[in-house]
Amino acid sequence: MARRERFWESLEASSRGDGDFVTSYESREKLDKLICSSHFDRGNIFQLNVMNRGSVPNLSPEAVIEVPTTVDGFGFHPVQFGPLPPGIAGICSIAAVVQDLTVEAAMKGDRQLALQALLMDPLSYSLEIGTARKMLDEMLEAQRIWLPSFFD
């Protein structure tokens, strides 16, 4: 059983009076440690999602990448990796374009851009266009409350 499920089960048992009272839950997120590293200029290293800005030169500078990043009183300093092998860079570049199209589609409520993103994604690019449209419509309907611009 996953850690989160165990936590919720123990919390529910506690609320019924069937178990020990749950007083804390340690998150796997490291925000508190990240803030302390910045505030106290500790220079700790965290695995973070950051703008590329040259860490991986053969990816777009605007791409968001996950890399070890030193956090100190002067800011966030991603590790400079150097170029990825061409095949890996190609896969990452496609993923970044799909993500950019998806965000732009969501911001504009543009179904055509959303469909382009869906058809560019390696997990769904082999779909027939009619199937992709149907899938997109179902996904948008399921997220309607969060994506109202698609329905205006």
mmCIF file of C-alpha atoms in Angstrom:
data_model
loop_
_atom_site.group_PDB
_atom_site.id
_atom_site.type_symbol
_atom_site.label_atom_id
_atom_site.label_comp_id
_atom_site.label_asym_id
_atom_site.label_seq_id
_atom_site.Cartn_x
_atom_site.Cartn_y
_atom_site.Cartn_z
ATOM 1 C CA MET A 1 0.000 0.000 0.000
ATOM 2 C CA ALA A 2 1.293 3.431 -0.913
ATOM 3 C CA ARG A 3 2.503 5.778 1.806
ATOM 4 C CA ARG A 4 -0.248 8.316 1.134
ATOM 5 C CA GLU A 5 -2.978 5.658 1.338
ATOM 6 C CA ARG A 6 -1.597 4.446 4.682
ATOM 7 C CA PHE A 7 -1.616 8.007 5.967
ATOM 8 C CA TRP A 8 -5.251 8.598 4.961
ATOM 9 C CA GLU A 9 -6.333 5.263 6.434
ATOM 10 C CA SER A 10 -4.650 6.112 9.750
ATOM 11 C CA LEU A 11 -6.213 9.589 9.697
ATOM 12 C CA GLU A 12 -9.684 8.134 9.087
ATOM 13 C CA ALA A 13 -9.176 5.556 11.859
ATOM 14 C CA SER A 14 -8.034 8.326 14.188
ATOM 15 C CA SER A 15 -11.136 10.392 13.408
ATOM 16 C CA ARG A 16 -13.348 7.399 14.318
ATOM 17 C CA GLY A 17 -11.403 6.843 17.538
ATOM 18 C CA ASP A 18 -10.076 3.507 16.236
ATOM 19 C CA GLY A 19 -6.407 4.352 16.118
ATOM 20 C CA ASP A 20 -3.640 6.585 17.354
ATOM 21 C CA PHE A 21 -4.169 10.285 16.899
ATOM 22 C CA VAL A 22 -2.249 11.496 13.852
ATOM 23 C CA THR A 23 -0.292 14.588 14.812
ATOM 24 C CA SER A 24 1.949 15.134 11.817
ATOM 25 C CA TYR A 25 2.653 14.104 8.296
ATOM 26 C CA GLU A 26 6.061 14.645 6.765
ATOM 27 C CA SER A 27 5.742 15.775 3.193
ATOM 28 C CA ARG A 28 8.175 14.566 0.575
ATOM 29 C CA GLU A 29 8.289 18.118 -0.706
ATOM 30 C CA LYS A 30 11.380 20.015 0.369
ATOM 31 C CA LEU A 31 10.062 23.572 0.287
ATOM 32 C CA ASP A 32 11.021 24.280 3.892
ATOM 33 C CA LYS A 33 14.583 23.082 3.282
ATOM 34 C CA LEU A 34 14.768 25.056 0.033
ATOM 35 C CA ILE A 35 13.649 28.269 1.769
ATOM 36 C CA CYS A 36 16.194 27.758 4.571
ATOM 37 C CA SER A 37 18.972 27.085 2.063
ATOM 38 C CA SER A 38 18.169 30.361 0.316
ATOM 39 C CA HIS A 39 17.593 32.449 3.439
ATOM 40 C CA PHE A 40 20.649 31.194 5.334
ATOM 41 C CA ASP A 41 22.881 31.012 2.208
ATOM 42 C CA ARG A 42 23.562 27.290 2.719
ATOM 43 C CA GLY A 43 24.174 26.270 -0.878
ATOM 44 C CA ASN A 44 22.257 22.997 -0.630
ATOM 45 C CA ILE A 45 21.580 21.058 -3.811
ATOM 46 C CA PHE A 46 18.016 20.147 -4.815
ATOM 47 C CA GLN A 47 16.545 18.381 -7.833
ATOM 48 C CA LEU A 48 14.388 21.189 -9.283
ATOM 49 C CA ASN A 49 12.420 22.101 -12.375
ATOM 50 C CA VAL A 50 14.013 25.273 -13.754
ATOM 51 C CA MET A 51 14.215 27.220 -17.011
ATOM 52 C CA ASN A 52 16.991 25.748 -19.128
ATOM 53 C CA ARG A 53 18.795 29.030 -19.890
ATOM 54 C CA GLY A 54 21.815 27.185 -21.264
ATOM 55 C CA SER A 55 22.223 24.315 -18.779
ATOM 56 C CA VAL A 56 21.585 21.959 -21.690
ATOM 57 C CA PRO A 57 22.725 23.929 -24.754
ATOM 58 C CA ASN A 58 20.963 21.788 -27.354
ATOM 59 C CA LEU A 59 17.531 22.391 -25.762
ATOM 60 C CA SER A 60 15.516 25.592 -25.976
ATOM 61 C CA PRO A 61 16.551 28.162 -23.348
ATOM 62 C CA GLU A 62 12.846 28.487 -22.437
ATOM 63 C CA ALA A 63 12.375 24.741 -21.868
ATOM 64 C CA VAL A 64 11.763 23.653 -18.298
ATOM 65 C CA ILE A 65 14.252 20.979 -17.267
ATOM 66 C CA GLU A 66 14.750 19.007 -14.071
ATOM 67 C CA VAL A 67 18.352 19.222 -12.900
ATOM 68 C CA PRO A 68 20.392 19.399 -9.694
ATOM 69 C CA THR A 69 20.288 23.038 -8.600
ATOM 70 C CA THR A 70 22.320 24.786 -5.916
ATOM 71 C CA VAL A 71 20.196 27.125 -3.795
ATOM 72 C CA ASP A 72 21.945 29.870 -1.842
ATOM 73 C CA GLY A 73 21.406 33.446 -0.754
ATOM 74 C CA PHE A 74 22.040 34.666 -4.297
ATOM 75 C CA GLY A 75 19.426 32.465 -5.959
ATOM 76 C CA PHE A 76 19.054 29.228 -7.862
ATOM 77 C CA HIS A 77 22.021 27.904 -9.841
ATOM 78 C CA PRO A 78 21.277 24.912 -12.090
ATOM 79 C CA VAL A 79 24.097 22.523 -12.938
ATOM 80 C CA GLN A 80 25.544 23.141 -16.405
ATOM 81 C CA PHE A 81 25.265 19.775 -18.116
ATOM 82 C CA GLY A 82 26.459 20.281 -21.637
ATOM 83 C CA PRO A 83 24.656 18.904 -24.674
ATOM 84 C CA LEU A 84 22.513 15.782 -24.585
ATOM 85 C CA PRO A 85 23.039 13.034 -27.167
ATOM 86 C CA PRO A 86 21.148 14.071 -30.343
ATOM 87 C CA GLY A 87 18.438 11.403 -30.054
ATOM 88 C CA ILE A 88 17.666 12.283 -26.438
ATOM 89 C CA ALA A 89 17.716 16.011 -27.230
ATOM 90 C CA GLY A 90 15.220 15.366 -30.034
ATOM 91 C CA ILE A 91 12.831 13.535 -27.724
ATOM 92 C CA CYS A 92 13.137 16.283 -25.089
ATOM 93 C CA SER A 93 12.618 19.005 -27.705
ATOM 94 C CA ILE A 94 9.419 17.366 -28.952
ATOM 95 C CA ALA A 95 8.158 17.073 -25.363
ATOM 96 C CA ALA A 96 8.889 20.775 -24.773
ATOM 97 C CA VAL A 97 7.022 21.808 -27.943
ATOM 98 C CA VAL A 98 4.037 19.634 -26.957
ATOM 99 C CA GLN A 99 4.024 21.267 -23.514
ATOM 100 C CA ASP A 100 4.252 24.768 -25.001
ATOM 101 C CA LEU A 101 1.380 24.047 -27.410
ATOM 102 C CA THR A 102 -0.698 22.601 -24.584
ATOM 103 C CA VAL A 103 -0.193 25.673 -22.400
ATOM 104 C CA GLU A 104 -0.919 28.051 -25.282
ATOM 105 C CA ALA A 105 -4.058 26.074 -26.171
ATOM 106 C CA ALA A 106 -5.245 26.191 -22.563
ATOM 107 C CA MET A 107 -4.572 29.928 -22.246
ATOM 108 C CA LYS A 108 -6.411 30.727 -25.487
ATOM 109 C CA GLY A 109 -9.083 28.036 -25.316
ATOM 110 C CA ASP A 110 -7.918 26.938 -28.774
ATOM 111 C CA ARG A 111 -9.051 23.411 -29.658
ATOM 112 C CA GLN A 112 -6.924 23.328 -32.821
ATOM 113 C CA LEU A 113 -3.736 23.982 -30.853
ATOM 114 C CA ALA A 114 -4.785 21.384 -28.284
ATOM 115 C CA LEU A 115 -5.373 18.891 -31.099
ATOM 116 C CA GLN A 116 -1.942 19.698 -32.587
ATOM 117 C CA ALA A 117 -0.334 19.065 -29.202
ATOM 118 C CA LEU A 118 -2.185 15.779 -28.840
ATOM 119 C CA LEU A 119 -1.168 14.625 -32.324
ATOM 120 C CA MET A 120 2.488 15.614 -31.757
ATOM 121 C CA ASP A 121 2.749 13.704 -28.489
ATOM 122 C CA PRO A 122 4.646 10.428 -29.043
ATOM 123 C CA LEU A 123 2.076 8.622 -26.879
ATOM 124 C CA SER A 124 -0.817 9.585 -29.143
ATOM 125 C CA TYR A 125 0.566 10.715 -32.520
ATOM 126 C CA SER A 126 -0.547 7.500 -34.233
ATOM 127 C CA LEU A 127 -4.230 8.163 -33.506
ATOM 128 C CA GLU A 128 -6.533 8.832 -36.416
ATOM 129 C CA ILE A 129 -7.663 12.447 -36.377
ATOM 130 C CA GLY A 130 -11.289 11.551 -35.611
ATOM 131 C CA THR A 131 -10.220 9.440 -32.644
ATOM 132 C CA ALA A 132 -7.900 12.196 -31.438
ATOM 133 C CA ARG A 133 -10.701 14.790 -31.668
ATOM 134 C CA LYS A 134 -13.053 12.535 -29.700
ATOM 135 C CA MET A 135 -10.387 11.930 -27.062
ATOM 136 C CA LEU A 136 -9.659 15.670 -26.832
ATOM 137 C CA ASP A 137 -13.360 16.459 -26.433
ATOM 138 C CA GLU A 138 -13.643 13.894 -23.629
ATOM 139 C CA MET A 139 -10.543 15.230 -21.855
ATOM 140 C CA LEU A 140 -11.730 18.832 -22.128
ATOM 141 C CA GLU A 141 -15.196 17.924 -20.868
ATOM 142 C CA ALA A 142 -13.654 16.126 -17.877
ATOM 143 C CA GLN A 143 -11.638 19.290 -17.082
ATOM 144 C CA ARG A 144 -14.346 21.783 -18.058
ATOM 145 C CA ILE A 145 -14.356 23.535 -14.679
ATOM 146 C CA TRP A 146 -10.615 24.282 -15.025
ATOM 147 C CA LEU A 147 -10.657 25.121 -18.737
ATOM 148 C CA PRO A 148 -13.738 27.307 -19.282
ATOM 149 C CA SER A 149 -12.197 29.174 -22.229
ATOM 150 C CA PHE A 150 -12.675 26.073 -24.394
ATOM 151 C CA PHE A 151 -16.426 26.345 -23.872
ATOM 152 C CA ASP A 152 -17.051 30.106 -24.236
#
